[in-house]
Amino acid sequence: MNRKVLSILIASALTASSFTASNVLAFEQNTADYIAKDYKQHLAPLWDHFHRNPELSLMETKTAKRLAQELSSVGYEVTQGVGGTGIVAMMKNGEGPMVMVRADMDGLPVVEESGLANASTVKMKDWNGELVGVMHACGHDVHITGLVGTARYMAEHKNQWSGTLMLIGQPAEEKGPGASAMMADNLWQRFGQPDYALAFHVIANTEAGKVIIDEGSPYAGADTVDITVHGIGAHGAYPHQGKDPIVIGAQIINNLQTIISRELAPRHAGVITVGAFHAGTKHNIISDEAKLQLTVRSLTPEVREQLLSAIKRIAIGTARTAGVPEDKLPEVVVNDFSFPPTFNDQKLAKHLKGVLSEKMGADALISPTEEGMGAEDFGFFTTKPYIPSVYFKVGGTAKADIERAAAGGPQVGSHHSPQFKIEPDAAVKSGVEATVHALLDIMAK
């Protein structure tokens, strides 16, 4: 081989090496650029449509129809009417894992006061036949727009992944039975059980576009509990002739708080809140019944069982201490529409944090700061049977709004409030980009 040919081959090899490296660097930028372009041309007007046209839980017929049209138009096989108004969109692309991505569709019975130019003016009859204002006051319009953005990217870039993508448009997350209704409609039996599951939620009071991945439980489990306290009625002037269920109920309320302070391990988390106490009809009548309504929050199945068991024991024990007859002991009923905790697969969550930090930049991710016990029904999809999943969060509030609030200006509207509003540009684009990078990693060829 002469010297000239050797020089050409070496130069070609160096050029190829440099080209490959530059392609890798350019790919991440191209992903963000593609999503930004698609947002401007398609997703922004789609979000505007969804925001202007919210529908209540179990009534998301027009939303589901539009979402189904969007997904089928880019090649997904779409089935509507799953678990009510739910939709399932499937795309098979060779051998590989099946991954589910879920977005909830429903709005809330709230009159919008966000001040946005596209604020909802929709009114609907609610589940009781009352005419109410309807608003996307929890960001579900961002979620379904993000689902469409993810679907469009994955359909356009099938050469970058292999496996089966399952996209879920879920009804009735706000009212409760959406995810469980889809599961009761034989979701896995009809479409296959995913190997992995993903979802995201846009959140207020966090800078728009920032991504949060919790390696533990991003959302608590929620149980609603009804306690009926039976007493013996009497005249208010003759309390010794009865058993006062209001006094017993008050004692139960106080005693329930000792479950958290004295029975639950200090490093475990739980909440027991009595949200309603109803009893009596008149000033001078000792009622024969009182009703308590509780919400109970937990982060693990073990703590959930501990709290529910202790609530029943304390309610009955308090009544016995007051001398209530055995045939009149309190009834403790756990509502059927309880939500299991949403807990992320720790190994998968840690891995995807690394992936997103590399692909989107280290400053794109921020640490979890959850202080409350908000609940979600996503866990119905991932707990029985267990499916490794990551439910992440995307900031939705403009940085300037957060800074103004911190300086004493208008407060950022919370979820479910009439003032709730999202900066959709950054929120939708980051939600799509994070989901796409996660999918491409899990479903890499």
Coordinates of N, CA and C in Angstrom, one line a residue, residues 22-217:
S22 N -19.9 13.8 16.3 CA -20.8 14.9 16.1 C -22.2 14.6 16.0
N23 N -22.5 13.4 15.3 CA -23.9 12.9 15.2 C -24.5 12.7 16.5
V24 N -23.7 12.0 17.4 CA -24.3 11.7 18.7 C -24.6 13.0 19.5
L25 N -23.8 14.0 19.4 CA -24.0 15.3 20.0 C -25.2 16.0 19.4
A26 N -25.3 15.9 18.1 CA -26.4 16.6 17.4 C -27.7 15.9 17.6
F27 N -27.7 14.6 17.8 CA -29.0 13.9 18.0 C -29.9 14.4 19.1
E28 N -29.2 14.7 20.3 CA -30.0 15.2 21.4 C -30.6 16.6 21.0
Q29 N -29.8 17.4 20.4 CA -30.3 18.7 20.0 C -31.4 18.6 18.9
N30 N -31.2 17.6 18.0 CA -32.3 17.4 17.0 C -33.6 16.9 17.6
T31 N -33.5 16.1 18.7 CA -34.7 15.7 19.4 C -35.5 16.9 19.9
A32 N -34.8 17.7 20.6 CA -35.4 18.9 21.2 C -35.9 19.9 20.1
D33 N -35.1 20.0 19.0 CA -35.6 20.9 17.9 C -36.8 20.3 17.2
Y34 N -36.8 19.0 17.1 CA -38.0 18.4 16.4 C -39.3 18.6 17.3
I35 N -39.1 18.4 18.6 CA -40.3 18.6 19.5 C -40.7 20.1 19.5
A36 N -39.7 21.0 19.5 CA -40.1 22.4 19.5 C -40.8 22.8 18.2
K37 N -40.4 22.3 17.1 CA -41.0 22.6 15.8 C -42.4 22.0 15.8
D38 N -42.6 20.8 16.3 CA -43.9 20.1 16.3 C -44.8 20.8 17.3
Y39 N -44.2 21.4 18.4 CA -45.1 22.1 19.3 C -45.6 23.4 18.6
K40 N -44.8 24.1 18.0 CA -45.2 25.3 17.3 C -46.3 25.1 16.2
Q41 N -46.1 24.0 15.5 CA -46.9 23.8 14.3 C -48.2 23.0 14.7
H42 N -48.1 22.1 15.7 CA -49.3 21.2 15.9 C -49.7 21.2 17.4
L43 N -48.8 21.0 18.3 CA -49.1 20.8 19.7 C -49.7 22.0 20.4
A44 N -49.2 23.2 20.1 CA -49.7 24.4 20.7 C -51.2 24.7 20.4
P45 N -51.6 24.6 19.1 CA -53.0 24.7 18.9 C -53.8 23.6 19.4
L46 N -53.2 22.4 19.5 CA -54.0 21.3 20.1 C -54.2 21.5 21.6
W47 N -53.1 22.0 22.3 CA -53.3 22.3 23.7 C -54.4 23.4 23.9
D48 N -54.4 24.4 23.0 CA -55.4 25.4 23.1 C -56.8 24.9 23.0
H49 N -57.0 23.9 22.1 CA -58.3 23.3 21.9 C -58.7 22.5 23.1
F50 N -57.8 21.7 23.7 CA -58.1 21.0 24.9 C -58.4 21.9 26.0
H51 N -57.6 23.0 26.2 CA -57.9 23.9 27.3 C -59.2 24.5 27.2
R52 N -59.6 24.9 26.0 CA -60.9 25.6 25.8 C -62.1 24.7 26.0
N53 N -61.9 23.4 25.9 CA -63.0 22.4 25.8 C -62.8 21.3 26.8
P54 N -62.8 21.6 28.1 CA -62.6 20.5 29.1 C -64.0 19.8 29.3
E55 N -63.9 18.5 29.8 CA -65.1 17.7 30.1 C -64.9 17.1 31.4
L56 N -66.0 16.9 32.1 CA -66.0 16.3 33.4 C -65.6 14.8 33.4
S57 N -65.2 14.2 34.5 CA -64.9 12.8 34.6 C -66.1 12.0 34.2
L58 N -65.8 10.9 33.4 CA -66.8 10.0 32.9 C -67.6 10.5 31.8
M59 N -67.3 11.8 31.4 CA -68.1 12.4 30.3 C -67.1 12.9 29.2
E60 N -65.9 12.4 29.1 CA -64.9 12.9 28.2 C -65.0 12.4 26.8
T61 N -66.2 12.4 26.3 CA -66.5 11.8 24.9 C -65.8 12.6 23.8
K62 N -65.9 13.9 23.8 CA -65.3 14.7 22.7 C -63.8 14.7 22.8
T63 N -63.3 14.8 24.1 CA -61.9 14.7 24.3 C -61.3 13.4 23.8
A64 N -61.9 12.3 24.2 CA -61.5 11.0 23.8 C -61.5 10.8 22.3
K65 N -62.5 11.4 21.6 CA -62.7 11.3 20.2 C -61.5 12.0 19.5
R66 N -61.2 13.3 20.0 CA -60.2 14.0 19.4 C -58.8 13.4 19.6
L67 N -58.6 12.9 20.8 CA -57.3 12.2 21.1 C -57.2 11.0 20.2
A68 N -58.2 10.2 20.1 CA -58.2 9.0 19.2 C -57.8 9.4 17.8
Q69 N -58.4 10.5 17.3 CA -58.1 10.9 15.9 C -56.7 11.3 15.8
E70 N -56.2 12.0 16.7 CA -54.8 12.4 16.7 C -53.8 11.2 16.6
L71 N -54.1 10.2 17.4 CA -53.2 9.1 17.5 C -53.4 8.2 16.2
S72 N -54.6 7.9 15.8 CA -54.8 7.1 14.6 C -54.2 7.8 13.4
S73 N -54.2 9.1 13.3 CA -53.7 9.8 12.1 C -52.2 9.6 11.9
V74 N -51.5 9.2 12.9 CA -50.0 8.9 12.8 C -49.7 7.5 12.9
G75 N -50.7 6.6 12.7 CA -50.4 5.2 12.5 C -50.7 4.3 13.7
Y76 N -51.3 4.7 14.8 CA -51.6 3.9 15.9 C -52.9 3.2 15.7
E77 N -53.0 2.0 16.2 CA -54.2 1.2 16.1 C -55.0 1.6 17.4
V78 N -56.1 2.3 17.3 CA -56.8 2.9 18.4 C -58.1 2.1 18.7
T79 N -58.3 1.9 20.0 CA -59.6 1.3 20.5 C -60.2 2.3 21.5
Q80 N -61.4 2.6 21.2 CA -62.1 3.6 22.1 C -63.1 2.8 23.0
G81 N -63.6 3.5 24.0 CA -64.6 2.9 24.9 C -64.1 1.9 25.9
V82 N -62.8 2.0 26.3 CA -62.3 1.0 27.2 C -62.5 1.6 28.6
G83 N -63.2 0.9 29.4 CA -63.5 1.3 30.8 C -64.3 2.6 30.8
G84 N -65.2 2.7 29.8 CA -66.0 3.9 29.7 C -65.6 4.8 28.5
T85 N -64.9 5.9 28.8 CA -64.5 6.7 27.7 C -63.0 6.6 27.4
G86 N -62.3 5.6 28.0 CA -60.9 5.4 27.8 C -60.5 5.0 26.4
I87 N -59.3 5.3 26.0 CA -58.8 4.8 24.8 C -57.4 4.2 24.9
V88 N -57.2 3.2 24.1 CA -55.9 2.5 24.0 C -55.4 2.6 22.6
A89 N -54.1 3.1 22.4 CA -53.5 3.2 21.1 C -52.2 2.3 21.1
M90 N -52.1 1.4 20.1 CA -51.0 0.5 20.0 C -50.2 0.7 18.8
M91 N -48.9 0.6 18.9 CA -48.0 0.6 17.7 C -46.9 -0.5 18.0
K92 N -47.0 -1.5 17.1 CA -46.0 -2.6 17.2 C -44.8 -2.2 16.2
N93 N -43.6 -2.4 16.7 CA -42.4 -2.0 15.9 C -41.3 -3.0 16.1
G94 N -41.6 -4.3 15.8 CA -40.6 -5.3 16.0 C -40.5 -5.9 17.3
E95 N -39.5 -6.7 17.6 CA -39.3 -7.3 18.9 C -38.8 -6.3 19.9
G96 N -39.2 -6.6 21.2 CA -38.8 -5.7 22.2 C -39.8 -5.6 23.3
P97 N -39.6 -4.8 24.3 CA -40.5 -4.6 25.4 C -41.8 -3.9 25.0
M98 N -42.9 -4.2 25.8 CA -44.1 -3.4 25.7 C -44.0 -2.3 26.8
V99 N -44.2 -1.0 26.4 CA -44.1 0.1 27.3 C -45.4 0.9 27.2
M100 N -46.0 1.1 28.4 CA -47.2 1.9 28.4 C -46.9 3.3 28.8
V101 N -47.6 4.3 28.2 CA -47.5 5.7 28.6 C -49.0 6.2 28.8
R102 N -49.3 6.7 29.9 CA -50.6 7.1 30.3 C -50.8 8.6 30.4
A103 N -51.9 9.1 30.0 CA -52.3 10.5 30.2 C -53.8 10.5 30.6
D104 N -54.1 11.3 31.6 CA -55.5 11.4 32.1 C -56.2 12.6 31.3
M105 N -57.5 12.5 31.1 CA -58.2 13.4 30.2 C -59.1 14.4 30.8
D106 N -59.6 14.1 32.0 CA -60.8 14.9 32.6 C -60.4 16.2 33.2
G107 N -61.5 17.1 33.1 CA -61.4 18.4 33.8 C -62.1 18.4 35.1
L108 N -62.3 19.6 35.7 CA -62.9 19.7 37.0 C -64.1 20.6 37.0
P109 N -65.0 20.5 37.9 CA -66.2 21.4 38.0 C -65.8 22.7 38.7
V110 N -65.0 23.5 38.0 CA -64.4 24.8 38.5 C -64.6 25.8 37.4
V111 N -65.1 27.0 37.8 CA -65.2 28.1 36.9 C -63.8 28.8 36.7
E112 N -63.3 28.8 35.5 CA -61.9 29.3 35.3 C -61.9 30.9 35.5
E113 N -60.9 31.3 36.3 CA -60.6 32.7 36.6 C -59.1 33.0 36.4
S114 N -58.5 32.3 35.5 CA -57.0 32.3 35.3 C -56.6 33.6 34.6
G115 N -57.5 34.3 33.9 CA -57.1 35.5 33.1 C -56.5 35.1 31.8
L116 N -56.4 33.9 31.4 CA -55.9 33.5 30.1 C -56.8 33.9 29.0
A117 N -56.3 34.2 27.8 CA -57.1 34.5 26.7 C -58.0 33.4 26.2
N118 N -57.5 32.1 26.5 CA -58.2 31.0 26.0 C -58.9 30.3 27.2
A119 N -59.2 31.0 28.3 CA -59.9 30.4 29.4 C -61.2 29.7 29.1
S120 N -61.4 28.6 29.7 CA -62.6 27.8 29.4 C -63.9 28.6 29.8
T121 N -64.9 28.6 29.0 CA -66.2 29.1 29.3 C -67.3 27.9 29.3
V122 N -66.8 26.7 29.3 CA -67.7 25.6 29.2 C -68.5 25.4 30.4
K123 N -69.7 25.0 30.2 CA -70.6 24.6 31.3 C -71.2 23.2 30.9
M124 N -71.3 22.4 31.9 CA -71.9 21.0 31.7 C -72.8 20.7 32.9
K125 N -73.7 19.7 32.7 CA -74.4 19.2 33.8 C -73.5 18.1 34.5
D126 N -73.4 18.3 35.8 CA -72.5 17.3 36.5 C -73.3 16.0 36.8
W127 N -72.7 15.2 37.6 CA -73.2 13.9 37.9 C -74.5 13.9 38.7
N128 N -74.9 15.1 39.3 CA -76.1 15.3 40.0 C -77.1 16.1 39.2
G129 N -76.8 16.4 37.9 CA -77.7 17.1 37.1 C -77.6 18.6 37.2
E130 N -76.6 19.1 38.0 CA -76.4 20.5 38.2 C -75.5 21.1 37.1
L131 N -75.9 22.3 36.6 CA -75.1 23.0 35.6 C -73.9 23.7 36.3
V132 N -72.6 23.3 35.9 CA -71.4 23.8 36.5 C -70.4 24.2 35.5
G133 N -69.6 25.2 35.8 CA -68.4 25.5 35.0 C -67.4 24.4 35.0
V134 N -66.7 24.3 33.9 CA -65.7 23.2 33.8 C -64.4 23.8 33.3
M135 N -63.3 23.3 34.0 CA -62.0 23.8 33.7 C -60.9 22.7 33.8
H136 N -59.9 22.9 33.0 CA -58.7 22.0 33.2 C -57.9 22.6 34.3
A137 N -58.3 22.4 35.5 CA -57.7 23.0 36.7 C -56.6 22.1 37.3
C138 N -56.2 21.1 36.6 CA -55.1 20.2 37.1 C -54.1 19.8 36.1
G139 N -54.3 20.5 34.9 CA -53.2 20.3 33.9 C -53.4 19.1 33.0
H140 N -54.6 18.4 33.0 CA -54.7 17.2 32.2 C -54.7 17.6 30.7
D141 N -54.9 18.8 30.3 CA -54.8 19.2 28.9 C -53.3 19.2 28.5
V142 N -52.4 19.5 29.4 CA -51.0 19.3 29.1 C -50.6 17.8 29.0
H143 N -51.2 17.0 29.8 CA -50.9 15.6 29.7 C -51.3 14.9 28.4
I144 N -52.5 15.2 27.9 CA -52.9 14.6 26.7 C -52.3 15.2 25.5
T145 N -51.9 16.5 25.6 CA -51.2 17.1 24.5 C -49.8 16.5 24.4
G146 N -49.2 16.3 25.6 CA -47.9 15.6 25.7 C -47.9 14.2 25.1
L147 N -49.0 13.5 25.4 CA -49.2 12.1 24.9 C -49.2 12.1 23.3
V148 N -49.9 13.1 22.8 CA -49.9 13.2 21.3 C -48.5 13.6 20.8
G149 N -47.8 14.5 21.5 CA -46.4 14.8 21.0 C -45.5 13.6 21.1
T150 N -45.6 12.8 22.1 CA -44.8 11.6 22.2 C -45.2 10.6 21.1
A151 N -46.4 10.5 20.9 CA -46.9 9.6 19.8 C -46.4 10.0 18.5
R152 N -46.4 11.2 18.2 CA -46.0 11.7 16.9 C -44.5 11.5 16.7
Y153 N -43.7 11.8 17.8 CA -42.2 11.6 17.7 C -41.9 10.1 17.4
M154 N -42.5 9.3 18.2 CA -42.2 7.9 18.1 C -42.6 7.3 16.8
A155 N -43.7 7.7 16.3 CA -44.2 7.2 15.0 C -43.2 7.7 13.8
E156 N -42.7 8.9 14.0 CA -41.8 9.4 13.0 C -40.4 8.9 13.0
H157 N -40.0 8.3 14.2 CA -38.6 7.9 14.4 C -38.6 6.4 14.8
K158 N -39.3 5.6 14.0 CA -39.4 4.1 14.3 C -38.1 3.4 14.2
N159 N -37.2 4.0 13.4 CA -35.8 3.4 13.2 C -35.0 3.5 14.5
Q160 N -35.5 4.3 15.5 CA -34.7 4.5 16.7 C -35.1 3.6 17.9
W161 N -36.2 2.8 17.7 CA -36.7 1.9 18.8 C -37.3 0.7 18.3
S162 N -37.5 -0.3 19.2 CA -38.1 -1.6 18.8 C -38.9 -2.1 20.0
G163 N -40.1 -2.6 19.7 CA -41.0 -3.1 20.7 C -42.4 -2.7 20.4
T164 N -43.2 -2.6 21.5 CA -44.6 -2.2 21.3 C -44.9 -1.1 22.3
L165 N -45.5 0.0 21.7 CA -45.8 1.2 22.5 C -47.3 1.2 22.7
M166 N -47.7 1.3 23.9 CA -49.1 1.3 24.3 C -49.4 2.7 24.9
L167 N -50.3 3.4 24.3 CA -50.6 4.8 24.8 C -52.1 4.7 25.4
I168 N -52.2 5.2 26.6 CA -53.5 5.2 27.3 C -54.0 6.6 27.5
G169 N -55.2 6.8 27.0 CA -56.0 8.1 27.4 C -57.0 7.7 28.4
Q170 N -56.7 8.1 29.7 CA -57.5 7.6 30.8 C -58.6 8.6 31.2
P171 N -59.8 8.1 31.4 CA -60.8 9.0 32.0 C -60.8 9.0 33.5
A172 N -61.5 10.0 34.0 CA -62.0 10.0 35.4 C -60.9 9.8 36.5
E173 N -59.7 10.4 36.3 CA -58.7 10.4 37.3 C -59.2 11.3 38.5
E174 N -59.9 12.4 38.2 CA -60.3 13.3 39.3 C -61.4 12.7 40.2
K175 N -62.4 12.0 39.5 CA -63.5 11.5 40.3 C -63.2 10.1 40.9
G176 N -62.2 9.4 40.3 CA -61.8 8.2 40.9 C -61.8 6.9 40.2
P177 N -62.8 6.5 39.4 CA -62.9 5.1 38.9 C -62.2 4.9 37.6
G178 N -61.5 5.9 37.0 CA -61.0 5.8 35.7 C -60.0 4.7 35.4
A179 N -58.9 4.6 36.2 CA -57.9 3.6 36.0 C -58.5 2.2 36.4
S180 N -59.2 2.2 37.5 CA -59.7 0.9 37.9 C -60.8 0.4 37.0
A181 N -61.5 1.3 36.3 CA -62.5 0.9 35.3 C -61.9 0.3 34.1
M182 N -60.8 0.9 33.7 CA -60.0 0.3 32.5 C -59.5 -1.1 32.9
M183 N -59.0 -1.2 34.1 CA -58.5 -2.5 34.5 C -59.6 -3.5 34.6
A184 N -60.8 -3.1 35.1 CA -61.9 -4.0 35.2 C -62.4 -4.4 33.8
D185 N -62.1 -3.6 32.8 CA -62.5 -3.9 31.4 C -61.5 -4.8 30.7
N186 N -60.7 -5.5 31.5 CA -59.7 -6.5 31.0 C -58.6 -5.9 30.2
L187 N -58.1 -4.7 30.6 CA -57.1 -4.0 29.8 C -55.9 -4.9 29.4
W188 N -55.3 -5.5 30.4 CA -54.1 -6.4 30.1 C -54.5 -7.6 29.2
Q189 N -55.6 -8.2 29.6 CA -56.0 -9.4 28.8 C -56.3 -9.1 27.3
R190 N -56.8 -7.9 27.1 CA -57.2 -7.5 25.7 C -56.0 -7.0 24.9
F191 N -55.1 -6.3 25.6 CA -54.1 -5.6 24.8 C -52.6 -6.1 25.2
G192 N -52.5 -6.9 26.2 CA -51.2 -7.3 26.7 C -50.8 -6.5 27.9
Q193 N -50.0 -7.2 28.7 CA -49.5 -6.5 30.0 C -48.2 -5.9 29.7
P194 N -48.0 -4.6 29.9 CA -46.8 -3.9 29.7 C -45.6 -4.4 30.5
D195 N -44.4 -4.3 30.0 CA -43.2 -4.6 30.8 C -42.8 -3.4 31.6
Y196 N -43.1 -2.2 31.2 CA -42.8 -1.0 31.9 C -44.0 0.0 31.7
A197 N -44.1 1.0 32.6 CA -45.1 2.0 32.4 C -44.5 3.4 32.8
L198 N -45.0 4.4 32.1 CA -44.5 5.8 32.3 C -45.7 6.7 32.4
A199 N -45.6 7.8 33.1 CA -46.6 8.9 33.0 C -45.9 10.1 33.6
F200 N -46.5 11.3 33.3 CA -46.0 12.5 34.0 C -47.2 13.4 34.4
H201 N -47.0 14.3 35.4 CA -48.0 15.2 35.8 C -47.3 16.6 35.9
V202 N -48.0 17.6 35.3 CA -47.5 19.0 35.3 C -47.9 19.5 36.7
I203 N -47.0 20.3 37.3 CA -47.3 20.8 38.6 C -47.0 22.4 38.7
A204 N -47.9 23.0 39.5 CA -47.8 24.5 39.7 C -46.7 24.8 40.7
N205 N -46.3 26.0 40.7 CA -45.3 26.6 41.7 C -43.9 25.9 41.5
T206 N -43.7 25.3 40.4 CA -42.3 24.8 40.0 C -42.0 25.3 38.6
E207 N -40.8 25.8 38.4 CA -40.5 26.4 37.1 C -40.8 25.6 35.9
A208 N -41.5 26.2 35.0 CA -42.0 25.5 33.8 C -40.8 24.8 33.1
G209 N -41.0 23.5 32.8 CA -40.0 22.8 32.0 C -39.1 22.0 32.8
K210 N -38.9 22.3 34.1 CA -38.0 21.5 35.0 C -38.7 20.1 35.3
V211 N -37.8 19.1 35.3 CA -38.3 17.7 35.5 C -37.9 17.2 36.9
I212 N -38.8 16.5 37.5 CA -38.6 15.9 38.9 C -38.9 14.4 38.8
I213 N -37.9 13.6 39.2 CA -38.1 12.2 39.3 C -37.9 11.8 40.8
D214 N -38.9 11.3 41.4 CA -38.8 10.8 42.8 C -38.5 9.3 42.8
E215 N -37.5 8.9 43.5 CA -37.1 7.5 43.5 C -38.0 6.7 44.5
G216 N -38.9 7.3 45.2 CA -39.8 6.7 46.1 C -41.3 6.8 45.6
S217 N -42.1 7.4 46.4 CA -43.5 7.5 46.1 C -43.9 9.0 45.8

